[in-house]
PDB file of C-alpha atoms in Angstrom:
ATOM      1  CA  GLN A 258       0.000   0.000   0.000  1.00 83.00           C
ATOM      2  CA  VAL A 259       1.263   3.455  -0.935  1.00 91.00           C
ATOM      3  CA  GLN A 260      -0.295   6.723   0.201  1.00 95.00           C
ATOM      4  CA  LEU A 261       0.436   9.871  -1.758  1.00 97.00           C
ATOM      5  CA  VAL A 262       0.013  13.475  -0.634  1.00 97.00           C
ATOM      6  CA  GLU A 263       0.466  16.393  -3.014  1.00 98.00           C
ATOM      7  CA  SER A 264       1.259  19.999  -2.175  1.00 98.00           C
ATOM      8  CA  GLY A 265       2.441  23.175  -3.850  1.00 98.00           C
ATOM      9  CA  GLY A 266      -0.568  24.160  -5.890  1.00 98.00           C
ATOM     10  CA  GLY A 267      -1.998  27.652  -5.931  1.00 98.00           C
ATOM     11  CA  LEU A 268      -2.923  30.703  -7.967  1.00 98.00           C
ATOM     12  CA  VAL A 269      -0.310  32.134 -10.319  1.00 98.00           C
ATOM     13  CA  GLN A 270      -0.302  34.573 -13.218  1.00 98.00           C
ATOM     14  CA  THR A 271       0.437  33.597 -16.803  1.00 98.00           C
ATOM     15  CA  GLY A 272       4.164  33.078 -17.198  1.00 98.00           C
ATOM     16  CA  GLY A 273       4.675  32.237 -13.549  1.00 98.00           C
ATOM     17  CA  SER A 274       6.061  29.119 -11.916  1.00 98.00           C
ATOM     18  CA  LEU A 275       5.004  26.564  -9.346  1.00 98.00           C
ATOM     19  CA  ARG A 276       6.672  23.498  -7.892  1.00 98.00           C
ATOM     20  CA  LEU A 277       4.461  20.600  -6.946  1.00 98.00           C
ATOM     21  CA  SER A 278       5.574  17.956  -4.470  1.00 98.00           C
ATOM     22  CA  CYS A 279       4.196  14.500  -3.813  1.00 98.00           C
ATOM     23  CA  VAL A 280       5.280  12.648  -0.695  1.00 97.00           C
ATOM     24  CA  ALA A 281       4.761   8.900  -0.538  1.00 96.00           C
ATOM     25  CA  SER A 282       4.407   6.689   2.489  1.00 94.00           C
ATOM     26  CA  GLY A 283       5.938   3.255   2.677  1.00 78.00           C
ATOM     27  CA  ARG A 284       9.408   1.834   2.395  1.00 71.00           C
ATOM     28  CA  THR A 285       9.297   0.786  -1.250  1.00 86.00           C
ATOM     29  CA  PHE A 286       8.885   4.180  -2.911  1.00 87.00           C
ATOM     30  CA  SER A 287      12.048   3.681  -4.937  1.00 86.00           C
ATOM     31  CA  SER A 288      10.541   0.621  -6.612  1.00 89.00           C
ATOM     32  CA  TYR A 289       7.627   2.570  -8.134  1.00 93.00           C
ATOM     33  CA  ALA A 290       7.444   4.574 -11.298  1.00 96.00           C
ATOM     34  CA  MET A 291       5.676   7.865 -10.672  1.00 97.00           C
ATOM     35  CA  GLY A 292       3.441  10.030 -12.779  1.00 97.00           C
ATOM     36  CA  TRP A 293       1.720  13.397 -12.690  1.00 98.00           C
ATOM     37  CA  PHE A 294      -1.732  13.762 -14.185  1.00 98.00           C
ATOM     38  CA  ARG A 295      -4.186  16.638 -14.358  1.00 98.00           C
ATOM     39  CA  GLN A 296      -7.900  17.110 -14.726  1.00 98.00           C
ATOM     40  CA  ALA A 297      -9.533  20.346 -15.786  1.00 97.00           C
ATOM     41  CA  PRO A 298     -13.236  21.036 -15.181  1.00 93.00           C
ATOM     42  CA  GLY A 299     -15.392  19.108 -17.630  1.00 95.00           C
ATOM     43  CA  LYS A 300     -12.442  17.205 -19.057  1.00 96.00           C
ATOM     44  CA  GLU A 301     -10.962  13.773 -18.581  1.00 97.00           C
ATOM     45  CA  ARG A 302      -7.864  13.193 -16.532  1.00 97.00           C
ATOM     46  CA  GLU A 303      -4.776  13.439 -18.724  1.00 97.00           C
ATOM     47  CA  PHE A 304      -1.146  12.441 -18.493  1.00 98.00           C
ATOM     48  CA  VAL A 305       1.380  15.195 -17.799  1.00 98.00           C
ATOM     49  CA  ALA A 306       4.722  13.591 -16.944  1.00 98.00           C
ATOM     50  CA  ALA A 307       6.244  10.366 -15.680  1.00 97.00           C
ATOM     51  CA  ILE A 308       9.533   9.222 -14.226  1.00 97.00           C
ATOM     52  CA  SER A 309      11.046   5.771 -13.820  1.00 96.00           C
ATOM     53  CA  TRP A 310      11.881   4.285 -10.443  1.00 93.00           C
ATOM     54  CA  SER A 311      15.530   5.327 -10.767  1.00 93.00           C
ATOM     55  CA  GLY A 312      14.840   8.736 -12.262  1.00 93.00           C
ATOM     56  CA  ALA A 313      16.853   7.874 -15.340  1.00 94.00           C
ATOM     57  CA  SER A 314      13.883   7.970 -17.691  1.00 95.00           C
ATOM     58  CA  THR A 315      11.265  10.705 -18.005  1.00 97.00           C
ATOM     59  CA  SER A 316       8.426  11.429 -20.385  1.00 97.00           C
ATOM     60  CA  TYR A 317       6.080  14.372 -20.968  1.00 98.00           C
ATOM     61  CA  THR A 318       2.960  15.194 -22.846  1.00 98.00           C
ATOM     62  CA  ASP A 319       3.706  17.466 -25.788  1.00 98.00           C
ATOM     63  CA  SER A 320       1.958  20.516 -24.377  1.00 97.00           C
ATOM     64  CA  VAL A 321       4.326  20.764 -21.388  1.00 98.00           C
ATOM     65  CA  LYS A 322       7.637  19.787 -22.969  1.00 98.00           C
ATOM     66  CA  GLY A 323      10.259  22.428 -22.336  1.00 98.00           C
ATOM     67  CA  ARG A 324       8.181  24.012 -19.557  1.00 98.00           C
ATOM     68  CA  PHE A 325       7.676  21.267 -16.953  1.00 98.00           C
ATOM     69  CA  THR A 326      10.292  19.054 -15.320  1.00 98.00           C
ATOM     70  CA  ILE A 327       9.606  15.915 -13.301  1.00 98.00           C
ATOM     71  CA  SER A 328      12.172  14.702 -10.786  1.00 98.00           C
ATOM     72  CA  ARG A 329      12.345  12.519  -7.704  1.00 97.00           C
ATOM     73  CA  ASP A 330      14.290  12.128  -4.486  1.00 96.00           C
ATOM     74  CA  ASN A 331      14.043   8.517  -3.387  1.00 94.00           C
ATOM     75  CA  ALA A 332      15.764   9.265  -0.080  1.00 93.00           C
ATOM     76  CA  LYS A 333      12.865  11.588   0.772  1.00 95.00           C
ATOM     77  CA  ASN A 334      10.089   9.531  -0.859  1.00 95.00           C
ATOM     78  CA  THR A 335       9.189  12.561  -2.931  1.00 97.00           C
ATOM     79  CA  VAL A 336       8.471  13.313  -6.566  1.00 98.00           C
ATOM     80  CA  PHE A 337       8.394  16.862  -7.899  1.00 98.00           C
ATOM     81  CA  LEU A 338       6.891  18.689 -10.836  1.00 98.00           C
ATOM     82  CA  GLN A 339       8.539  22.008 -11.633  1.00 98.00           C
ATOM     83  CA  MET A 340       6.180  24.045 -13.789  1.00 98.00           C
ATOM     84  CA  ASN A 341       7.483  27.128 -15.585  1.00 98.00           C
ATOM     85  CA  SER A 342       5.940  29.497 -18.124  1.00 98.00           C
ATOM     86  CA  LEU A 343       2.484  28.547 -16.944  1.00 98.00           C
ATOM     87  CA  LYS A 344      -0.516  29.191 -19.169  1.00 98.00           C
ATOM     88  CA  PRO A 345      -4.254  29.415 -18.407  1.00 97.00           C
ATOM     89  CA  ASP A 346      -4.681  26.046 -20.187  1.00 97.00           C
ATOM     90  CA  ASP A 347      -2.561  24.483 -17.425  1.00 98.00           C
ATOM     91  CA  THR A 348      -5.320  25.191 -14.906  1.00 98.00           C
ATOM     92  CA  ALA A 349      -6.411  21.871 -13.383  1.00 98.00           C
ATOM     93  CA  VAL A 350      -6.244  19.620 -10.382  1.00 98.00           C
ATOM     94  CA  TYR A 351      -2.849  17.924 -10.469  1.00 98.00           C
ATOM     95  CA  SER A 352      -2.475  14.448  -9.010  1.00 98.00           C
ATOM     96  CA  CYS A 353       0.499  12.191  -8.566  1.00 98.00           C
ATOM     97  CA  ALA A 354       0.277   8.454  -9.045  1.00 97.00           C
ATOM     98  CA  ALA A 355       2.429   5.379  -8.519  1.00 96.00           C
ATOM     99  CA  ARG A 356       2.770   2.139 -10.410  1.00 94.00           C
ATOM    100  CA  THR A 357       5.035  -0.852 -10.617  1.00 90.00           C
ATOM    101  CA  GLY A 358       6.925  -1.555 -13.777  1.00 83.00           C
ATOM    102  CA  TYR A 359       7.691   1.029 -16.409  1.00 82.00           C
ATOM    103  CA  SER A 360       6.688   4.679 -16.248  1.00 78.00           C
ATOM    104  CA  GLY A 361       3.702   4.605 -18.573  1.00 89.00           C
ATOM    105  CA  THR A 362       1.359   7.350 -19.706  1.00 92.00           C
ATOM    106  CA  SER A 363      -1.963   5.580 -19.240  1.00 92.00           C
ATOM    107  CA  VAL A 364      -4.212   6.515 -16.339  1.00 92.00           C
ATOM    108  CA  ALA A 365      -5.313   2.907 -16.048  1.00 92.00           C
ATOM    109  CA  GLY A 366      -1.768   1.694 -15.473  1.00 91.00           C
ATOM    110  CA  TYR A 367      -1.353   3.516 -12.166  1.00 95.00           C
ATOM    111  CA  ARG A 368      -2.539   1.827  -9.007  1.00 93.00           C
ATOM    112  CA  TYR A 369      -2.100   4.450  -6.300  1.00 95.00           C
ATOM    113  CA  TRP A 370      -3.327   8.041  -6.457  1.00 97.00           C
ATOM    114  CA  GLY A 371      -3.127  11.152  -4.349  1.00 97.00           C
ATOM    115  CA  GLN A 372      -6.032  13.497  -3.720  1.00 97.00           C
ATOM    116  CA  GLY A 373      -4.677  16.233  -5.941  1.00 97.00           C
ATOM    117  CA  THR A 374      -3.715  19.878  -5.630  1.00 98.00           C
ATOM    118  CA  GLN A 375      -5.365  22.756  -7.481  1.00 98.00           C
ATOM    119  CA  VAL A 376      -3.325  24.844  -9.906  1.00 98.00           C
ATOM    120  CA  THR A 377      -4.971  27.975 -11.270  1.00 98.00           C
ATOM    121  CA  VAL A 378      -3.278  30.181 -13.843  1.00 98.00           C
ATOM    122  CA  SER A 379      -4.832  33.582 -14.373  1.00 97.00           C
ATOM    123  CA  SER A 380      -4.601  35.442 -17.659  1.00 92.00           C
TER     124      SER A 380
END
């Protein structure tokens, strides 16, 4: 069992930055691939970024490439999402998720989910 708690969301102006954190409980955090997903009002949850258990491999959805960076600190059971050059279209609830195996992009592949943190980007 893995419990995930996100933090770092908030209100920011277009062009601003935020850093999301996701702290995991349990002793086996380093064995899980981690992902960040987001859900805007009236839309389905979508993949944002993922990172392998070691941190050696990362992937991003096209709309955030060059602006967002996913990273992890296995010693602190934490995964981060650094978000720069934010746009109003980035407004959503951001959730982290954990899965065994490779760091996939499918929502269905992730077993454990946090409650999410709201990110609002004003124009």
